[in-house]
Amino acid sequence: MWENAFKSKVGVTMTTQCRFFCRQVNPVNSLTSNLQGMSDIGSGLTILSFEAELTVNEKKLLYLRARYAGLTFCGCAHAVFLCKLVHSLKCIIKRRTAAKELYASKGHGELSVGILGLGTLGKQLLLCLLKKTTIRPTQIKVSTRNPAEECVPPGVECFFDNRCLAAWADILFLCCLPSHLDRICADLHSHLQKHCLVYSFITAVPVNRLAQRLGHSFVLKPQYQVEACDTSDLWLSYSRVTEALSDLSLIEASCPLAMKGGITLGLKWVCGVLYSLLNICTNVCMGSSEALSLINSMFAENSMNNEPLKVESFIASPSFLHPNKSFPWISLVDVQTKETPLLHFVMNSKPVQENIWTTYKSNLKSTIK
């Protein structure tokens, strides 16, 4: 019943709320006898009637509905893409004979996804992960303030314990309000495992500030930019995110390297995803040569243009790294706030951009059933 994704709250204007309010003020039901003889306070005010059209100024705000829908769709689509990559990587690592024993001993054989906050976005993200990936319900846990009032799909564990969720998750999605930041950071600080990738949807909070408050540098935050355009209504094609993720045209419009519909996402997010995959390999002490081979195989599988990622693509001093030695742990805060070797490499390599584009489309297209 909470699957509707694009029922934009922005679409309810203040005037509409006033109309609703005035219709609810019924003097007959008042406990005060003095009000019984009063007429409807909205009587004669045409603008407050349900039949009244939107005013010129109200119509100017309709674009916010498309913006809301587009940000919701892109946020869920990019999160699904990240989870599919990480899930595939962890499955490959698990199958590798050299790393299998070590990986299993650390208890990371399966991807564990935590969702902190089950508001509108959290619910849509949960549905998308269940319906558009191979992640099972038992691999997802949710922490929300009122777990007893939530109706989550069978198999998904729902509770209110942010610290427990932080200690368990491999990927932790923050889907809460900025006003809750202080309490959330206090709960999570010192309870996040080093390998836990925190993916933040919290608006108005820069990634460096969030990482500082969490005491955790493995944080990825999509920085969406919006602008007015004539094609933004494409995001209003569906009323549910899961349905929209079955539309190839919307999948292509949400590609991080060539987004449409008035929304853009910089290359630093793409670099953050790639460095995240690298850190996952580093976490299991995988050699740099094997890690590069594994990551390259994930992106070259569906592309004819093959320009592989190299050691120098990720770090500035490749000569000091032996093929059997792991990459150093990379701070995602630095990746998103500074220029990195990978940013320059991706920016100047059309084949690599094509690989990323093709991999994104292939992974999201595979969700179409």
Coordinates of C-alpha atoms in Angstrom, one line a residue:
M1 CA 0.0 0.0 0.0
W2 CA 3.0 2.2 0.3
E3 CA 4.4 1.5 -3.1
N4 CA 3.3 4.8 -4.7
A5 CA 6.5 6.7 -5.4
F6 CA 5.7 9.7 -7.4
K7 CA 2.7 11.0 -5.5
S8 CA 4.5 14.2 -5.0
K9 CA 3.9 16.1 -1.7
V10 CA 4.9 19.2 -3.5
G11 CA 1.9 18.9 -5.7
V12 CA -0.3 19.7 -2.7
T13 CA -0.2 23.5 -2.7
M14 CA -1.0 25.8 0.2
T15 CA -4.2 26.8 -1.5
T16 CA -5.3 23.2 -1.8
Q17 CA -4.6 22.7 1.9
C18 CA -6.7 25.8 2.7
R19 CA -9.5 24.3 0.7
F20 CA -9.3 21.1 2.6
F21 CA -9.2 22.9 5.9
C22 CA -12.2 25.1 5.1
R23 CA -14.2 22.1 4.0
Q24 CA -13.4 20.4 7.3
V25 CA -14.6 23.3 9.5
N26 CA -18.2 22.3 10.0
P27 CA -20.0 24.5 12.5
V28 CA -22.8 21.9 13.0
N29 CA -20.3 19.5 14.6
S30 CA -18.8 22.2 16.9
L31 CA -19.1 21.8 20.6
T32 CA -19.7 25.5 21.0
S33 CA -23.4 26.4 20.6
N34 CA -22.5 29.9 19.5
L35 CA -20.9 28.5 16.3
Q36 CA -24.0 26.6 15.3
G37 CA -25.5 29.5 13.5
M38 CA -22.4 30.5 11.7
S39 CA -22.0 29.9 7.9
D40 CA -19.1 28.2 6.2
I41 CA -16.1 30.5 6.6
G42 CA -15.1 29.7 3.0
S43 CA -18.5 30.7 1.7
G44 CA -18.2 33.0 -1.2
L45 CA -14.4 32.5 -1.6
T46 CA -14.2 30.9 -5.0
I47 CA -10.5 30.3 -4.7
L48 CA -11.0 28.0 -1.8
S49 CA -13.5 25.7 -3.5
F50 CA -12.4 22.3 -4.7
E51 CA -13.6 23.1 -8.2
A52 CA -11.3 26.2 -8.5
E53 CA -8.4 25.9 -11.0
L54 CA -4.9 26.5 -10.0
T55 CA -3.8 30.1 -10.2
V56 CA -1.1 31.4 -12.5
N57 CA 1.4 31.5 -9.6
E58 CA 0.4 28.0 -8.5
K59 CA 0.9 26.6 -12.0
K60 CA 4.5 27.9 -11.9
L61 CA 5.2 25.5 -9.1
L62 CA 4.1 22.3 -10.9
Y63 CA 7.6 21.7 -12.1
L64 CA 8.5 20.7 -8.6
R65 CA 6.4 17.6 -9.0
A66 CA 8.6 16.4 -11.9
R67 CA 11.7 17.4 -10.0
Y68 CA 10.6 15.4 -6.9
A69 CA 9.7 12.4 -9.1
G70 CA 13.0 12.6 -11.0
L71 CA 15.2 12.8 -7.8
T72 CA 13.3 9.9 -6.3
F73 CA 13.7 7.7 -9.4
C74 CA 17.4 8.6 -9.9
G75 CA 18.2 8.1 -6.2
C76 CA 16.7 4.6 -6.2
A77 CA 18.1 3.7 -9.6
H78 CA 21.7 4.7 -8.6
A79 CA 21.4 2.9 -5.3
V80 CA 20.2 -0.3 -7.1
F81 CA 23.1 0.0 -9.5
L82 CA 25.6 0.3 -6.6
C83 CA 24.1 -2.6 -4.8
K84 CA 24.1 -4.8 -7.8
L85 CA 27.8 -4.0 -8.4
V86 CA 28.8 -4.7 -4.8
H87 CA 26.7 -7.8 -4.6
S88 CA 28.3 -9.2 -7.8
L89 CA 31.8 -8.3 -6.5
K90 CA 31.2 -10.0 -3.2
C91 CA 29.9 -13.1 -4.9
I92 CA 32.9 -13.3 -7.1
I93 CA 35.3 -12.8 -4.2
K94 CA 33.5 -15.6 -2.3
R95 CA 34.1 -17.9 -5.2
R96 CA 37.8 -17.1 -5.5
T97 CA 39.7 -20.0 -3.9
A98 CA 42.5 -17.8 -2.7
A99 CA 40.2 -15.4 -0.8
K100 CA 37.3 -17.7 0.1
E101 CA 38.6 -18.9 3.5
L102 CA 39.6 -15.4 4.6
Y103 CA 36.4 -13.9 3.3
A104 CA 34.2 -16.5 5.0
S105 CA 36.1 -16.1 8.3
K106 CA 35.2 -12.4 8.4
G107 CA 31.5 -13.2 8.0
H108 CA 31.0 -11.3 4.7
G109 CA 29.9 -14.0 2.4
E110 CA 26.6 -12.2 1.6
L111 CA 25.8 -8.6 1.1
S112 CA 24.1 -7.1 4.1
V113 CA 22.0 -4.0 3.4
G114 CA 20.7 -1.7 6.1
I115 CA 18.2 1.1 5.6
L116 CA 18.0 3.7 8.3
G117 CA 14.7 5.5 8.1
L118 CA 11.5 4.2 6.5
G119 CA 9.9 7.3 5.2
T120 CA 8.8 7.8 1.6
L121 CA 12.3 7.4 0.2
G122 CA 13.2 4.5 2.5
K123 CA 10.1 2.5 1.5
Q124 CA 10.7 3.0 -2.2
L125 CA 14.3 2.0 -1.9
L126 CA 13.4 -1.1 0.0
L127 CA 10.9 -2.1 -2.7
C128 CA 13.4 -1.5 -5.5
L129 CA 16.1 -3.6 -3.8
L130 CA 13.7 -6.5 -3.3
K131 CA 12.1 -6.3 -6.8
K132 CA 15.0 -5.2 -8.9
T133 CA 18.0 -7.1 -7.5
T134 CA 18.8 -10.6 -6.4
I135 CA 19.2 -9.5 -2.8
R136 CA 17.0 -11.6 -0.6
P137 CA 14.7 -10.2 2.1
T138 CA 16.8 -11.8 4.8
Q139 CA 19.8 -9.7 3.6
I140 CA 18.0 -6.4 4.4
K141 CA 17.3 -4.9 7.8
V142 CA 15.5 -1.7 8.6
S143 CA 15.8 0.6 11.6
T144 CA 12.9 3.0 12.1
R145 CA 11.4 4.8 15.1
N146 CA 8.1 3.0 14.9
P147 CA 8.8 -0.5 13.7
A148 CA 5.5 -1.8 15.1
E149 CA 3.5 0.5 12.8
E150 CA 5.4 -0.4 9.6
C151 CA 4.3 -3.1 7.2
V152 CA 7.5 -4.5 5.6
P153 CA 7.7 -7.4 3.2
P154 CA 8.1 -10.9 4.7
G155 CA 11.7 -11.7 5.6
V156 CA 12.8 -8.2 6.1
E157 CA 13.7 -7.5 9.7
C158 CA 12.4 -4.2 11.1
F159 CA 13.4 -2.8 14.4
F160 CA 14.6 0.4 16.1
D161 CA 18.3 0.0 16.9
N162 CA 20.6 2.2 14.8
R163 CA 23.7 0.9 16.5
C164 CA 22.8 -2.8 15.8
L165 CA 22.1 -1.9 12.2
A166 CA 25.4 -0.1 11.8
A167 CA 27.4 -3.0 13.2
W168 CA 25.7 -5.5 10.9
A169 CA 25.5 -3.7 7.5
D170 CA 27.9 -3.8 4.6
I171 CA 26.0 -1.0 2.9
L172 CA 24.0 1.4 5.1
F173 CA 21.5 3.8 3.4
L174 CA 20.7 6.9 5.4
C175 CA 17.1 7.9 4.5
C176 CA 16.4 10.2 7.4
L177 CA 15.7 14.0 7.7
P178 CA 18.5 16.5 8.3
S179 CA 16.8 17.4 11.6
H180 CA 17.6 13.9 12.9
L181 CA 21.3 14.1 12.0
D182 CA 22.6 14.8 15.6
R183 CA 20.9 11.8 17.0
I184 CA 21.7 9.5 14.1
C185 CA 25.4 10.4 14.2
A186 CA 25.5 9.9 18.0
D187 CA 24.0 6.5 17.5
L188 CA 26.3 5.4 14.7
H189 CA 29.6 6.9 15.8
S190 CA 32.1 4.2 16.8
H191 CA 29.7 1.4 15.8
L192 CA 30.3 1.4 12.0
Q193 CA 32.6 -1.3 10.8
K194 CA 35.5 0.0 8.6
H195 CA 34.2 -1.9 5.6
C196 CA 30.6 -0.5 5.9
L197 CA 29.8 1.8 3.0
V198 CA 27.5 4.6 4.3
Y199 CA 25.3 5.9 1.5
S200 CA 23.6 9.2 2.4
F201 CA 20.4 10.6 1.0
I202 CA 20.4 13.3 3.8
T203 CA 20.1 16.7 2.1
A204 CA 21.9 19.9 3.0
V205 CA 24.7 18.0 4.8
P206 CA 28.1 18.0 3.0
V207 CA 29.8 14.7 2.8
N208 CA 32.9 15.9 4.7
R209 CA 30.8 17.2 7.6
L210 CA 28.8 14.0 7.7
A211 CA 31.9 11.8 7.7
Q212 CA 33.4 13.9 10.5
R213 CA 30.2 13.6 12.6
L214 CA 30.2 9.8 12.0
G215 CA 33.9 9.3 12.5
H216 CA 33.9 7.3 9.3
S217 CA 35.4 8.1 5.9
F218 CA 33.7 5.3 3.8
V219 CA 30.8 7.6 3.0
L220 CA 29.2 8.1 -0.4
K221 CA 26.7 10.9 -1.1
P222 CA 25.2 11.6 -4.5
Q223 CA 25.3 15.4 -5.3
Y224 CA 22.4 15.9 -7.7
Q225 CA 22.1 19.2 -9.5
V226 CA 18.7 20.3 -10.9
E227 CA 17.8 22.9 -13.6
A228 CA 14.7 23.9 -15.5
C229 CA 14.2 22.1 -18.8
D230 CA 11.4 21.2 -21.2
T231 CA 11.8 17.4 -20.7
S232 CA 11.4 17.1 -16.9
D233 CA 7.9 15.7 -17.3
L234 CA 9.4 12.4 -18.4
W235 CA 9.9 11.6 -14.8
L236 CA 6.1 11.7 -14.3
S237 CA 5.4 8.8 -16.6
Y238 CA 4.8 6.3 -13.8
S239 CA 3.3 6.4 -10.3
R240 CA 5.7 3.8 -8.8
V241 CA 9.5 3.7 -8.9
T242 CA 9.5 -0.1 -9.4
E243 CA 7.4 0.4 -12.5
A244 CA 9.6 3.2 -13.8
L245 CA 12.6 1.0 -13.4
S246 CA 11.1 -1.2 -16.1
D247 CA 11.2 1.6 -18.7
L248 CA 14.4 1.6 -20.7
S249 CA 14.1 5.2 -21.7
L250 CA 14.1 6.3 -18.1
I251 CA 17.0 4.0 -17.3
E252 CA 19.0 5.7 -20.1
A253 CA 17.8 9.1 -18.9
S254 CA 19.2 8.4 -15.4
C255 CA 22.7 7.2 -16.5
P256 CA 25.1 9.2 -14.3
L257 CA 27.3 10.2 -17.2
A258 CA 24.5 11.5 -19.5
M259 CA 21.5 12.3 -17.4
K260 CA 18.4 14.0 -18.8
G261 CA 15.2 15.6 -17.5
G262 CA 16.9 18.5 -15.7
I263 CA 19.0 16.4 -13.3
T264 CA 22.7 15.9 -13.4
L265 CA 25.2 13.9 -11.2
G266 CA 28.9 14.6 -11.4
L267 CA 31.8 12.2 -12.3
K268 CA 32.9 12.2 -8.7
W269 CA 30.0 10.0 -7.8
V270 CA 31.1 7.5 -10.4
C271 CA 34.7 7.7 -9.1
G272 CA 33.3 7.1 -5.6
V273 CA 31.6 3.9 -6.8
L274 CA 34.8 2.6 -8.4
Y275 CA 36.9 3.4 -5.3
S276 CA 34.3 1.7 -3.2
L277 CA 34.7 -1.5 -5.2
L278 CA 38.5 -1.1 -4.7
N279 CA 38.1 -0.7 -1.0
I280 CA 36.0 -3.9 -0.8
C281 CA 38.9 -5.8 -2.4
T282 CA 41.4 -4.1 0.0
N283 CA 39.3 -5.2 2.9
V284 CA 39.9 -8.9 2.1
C285 CA 43.6 -8.3 1.5
M286 CA 43.4 -8.9 -2.2
G287 CA 46.4 -8.1 -4.3
S288 CA 46.3 -5.0 -6.5
S289 CA 46.7 -7.0 -9.7
E290 CA 43.8 -9.4 -8.9
A291 CA 41.6 -6.5 -7.7
L292 CA 42.1 -4.6 -11.0
S293 CA 41.4 -7.7 -13.0
L294 CA 38.2 -8.4 -11.1
I295 CA 36.9 -4.8 -11.4
N296 CA 37.8 -4.6 -15.0
S297 CA 36.0 -7.8 -15.8
M298 CA 32.8 -6.3 -14.3
F299 CA 32.9 -3.3 -16.6
A300 CA 34.3 -4.9 -19.7
E301 CA 31.8 -7.7 -19.9
N302 CA 29.1 -5.8 -21.7
S303 CA 31.3 -3.4 -23.7
M304 CA 33.3 -3.6 -26.9
N305 CA 35.5 -0.6 -26.0
N306 CA 38.0 -2.0 -23.5
E307 CA 40.4 0.4 -21.9
P308 CA 41.3 -1.3 -18.6
L309 CA 41.7 0.5 -15.3
K310 CA 45.3 0.4 -14.1
V311 CA 47.1 1.0 -10.9
E312 CA 48.0 4.6 -12.0
S313 CA 44.3 5.1 -12.7
F314 CA 43.6 5.0 -8.9
I315 CA 46.7 6.2 -7.1
A316 CA 49.4 8.8 -7.8
S317 CA 52.4 6.6 -7.0
P318 CA 51.9 3.3 -8.7
S319 CA 55.6 2.3 -8.7
F320 CA 55.5 1.7 -4.9
L321 CA 52.7 -0.9 -5.2
H322 CA 53.7 -4.5 -5.7
P323 CA 51.1 -6.6 -7.7
N324 CA 50.6 -8.9 -4.7
K325 CA 50.1 -6.0 -2.3
S326 CA 46.7 -4.6 -1.7
F327 CA 45.7 -1.0 -2.6
P328 CA 45.8 1.4 0.3
W329 CA 42.4 2.2 1.9
I330 CA 40.9 5.2 0.0
S331 CA 38.9 7.9 1.8
L332 CA 35.7 8.5 -0.2
V333 CA 35.5 11.9 1.4
D334 CA 38.7 12.9 -0.5
V335 CA 37.4 11.3 -3.6
Q336 CA 34.3 13.5 -3.5
T337 CA 35.9 16.7 -2.5
K338 CA 39.3 16.6 -4.2
E339 CA 40.7 15.8 -7.7
T340 CA 41.9 12.3 -7.9
P341 CA 43.9 10.3 -10.6
L342 CA 40.7 8.3 -11.3
L343 CA 38.7 11.5 -12.0
H344 CA 41.2 12.7 -14.6
F345 CA 41.4 9.2 -16.1
V346 CA 37.6 8.8 -16.5
M347 CA 37.2 12.4 -17.7
N348 CA 39.7 11.9 -20.5
S349 CA 38.8 8.4 -21.5
K350 CA 35.8 8.0 -23.8
P351 CA 36.2 4.1 -23.8
V352 CA 36.0 4.0 -20.0
Q353 CA 33.0 6.3 -20.0
E354 CA 31.4 4.0 -22.6
N355 CA 32.1 1.0 -20.4
I356 CA 30.5 2.6 -17.4
W357 CA 27.5 3.7 -19.5
T358 CA 27.0 0.2 -20.9
T359 CA 27.5 -1.5 -17.5
Y360 CA 24.9 0.8 -15.9
K361 CA 22.4 0.2 -18.6
S362 CA 23.0 -3.5 -18.6
N363 CA 22.6 -3.8 -14.8
L364 CA 19.5 -1.7 -14.7
K365 CA 18.0 -3.4 -17.9
S366 CA 18.4 -6.7 -16.2
T367 CA 15.8 -5.5 -13.6
I368 CA 13.2 -5.4 -16.3
K369 CA 10.9 -8.5 -15.9

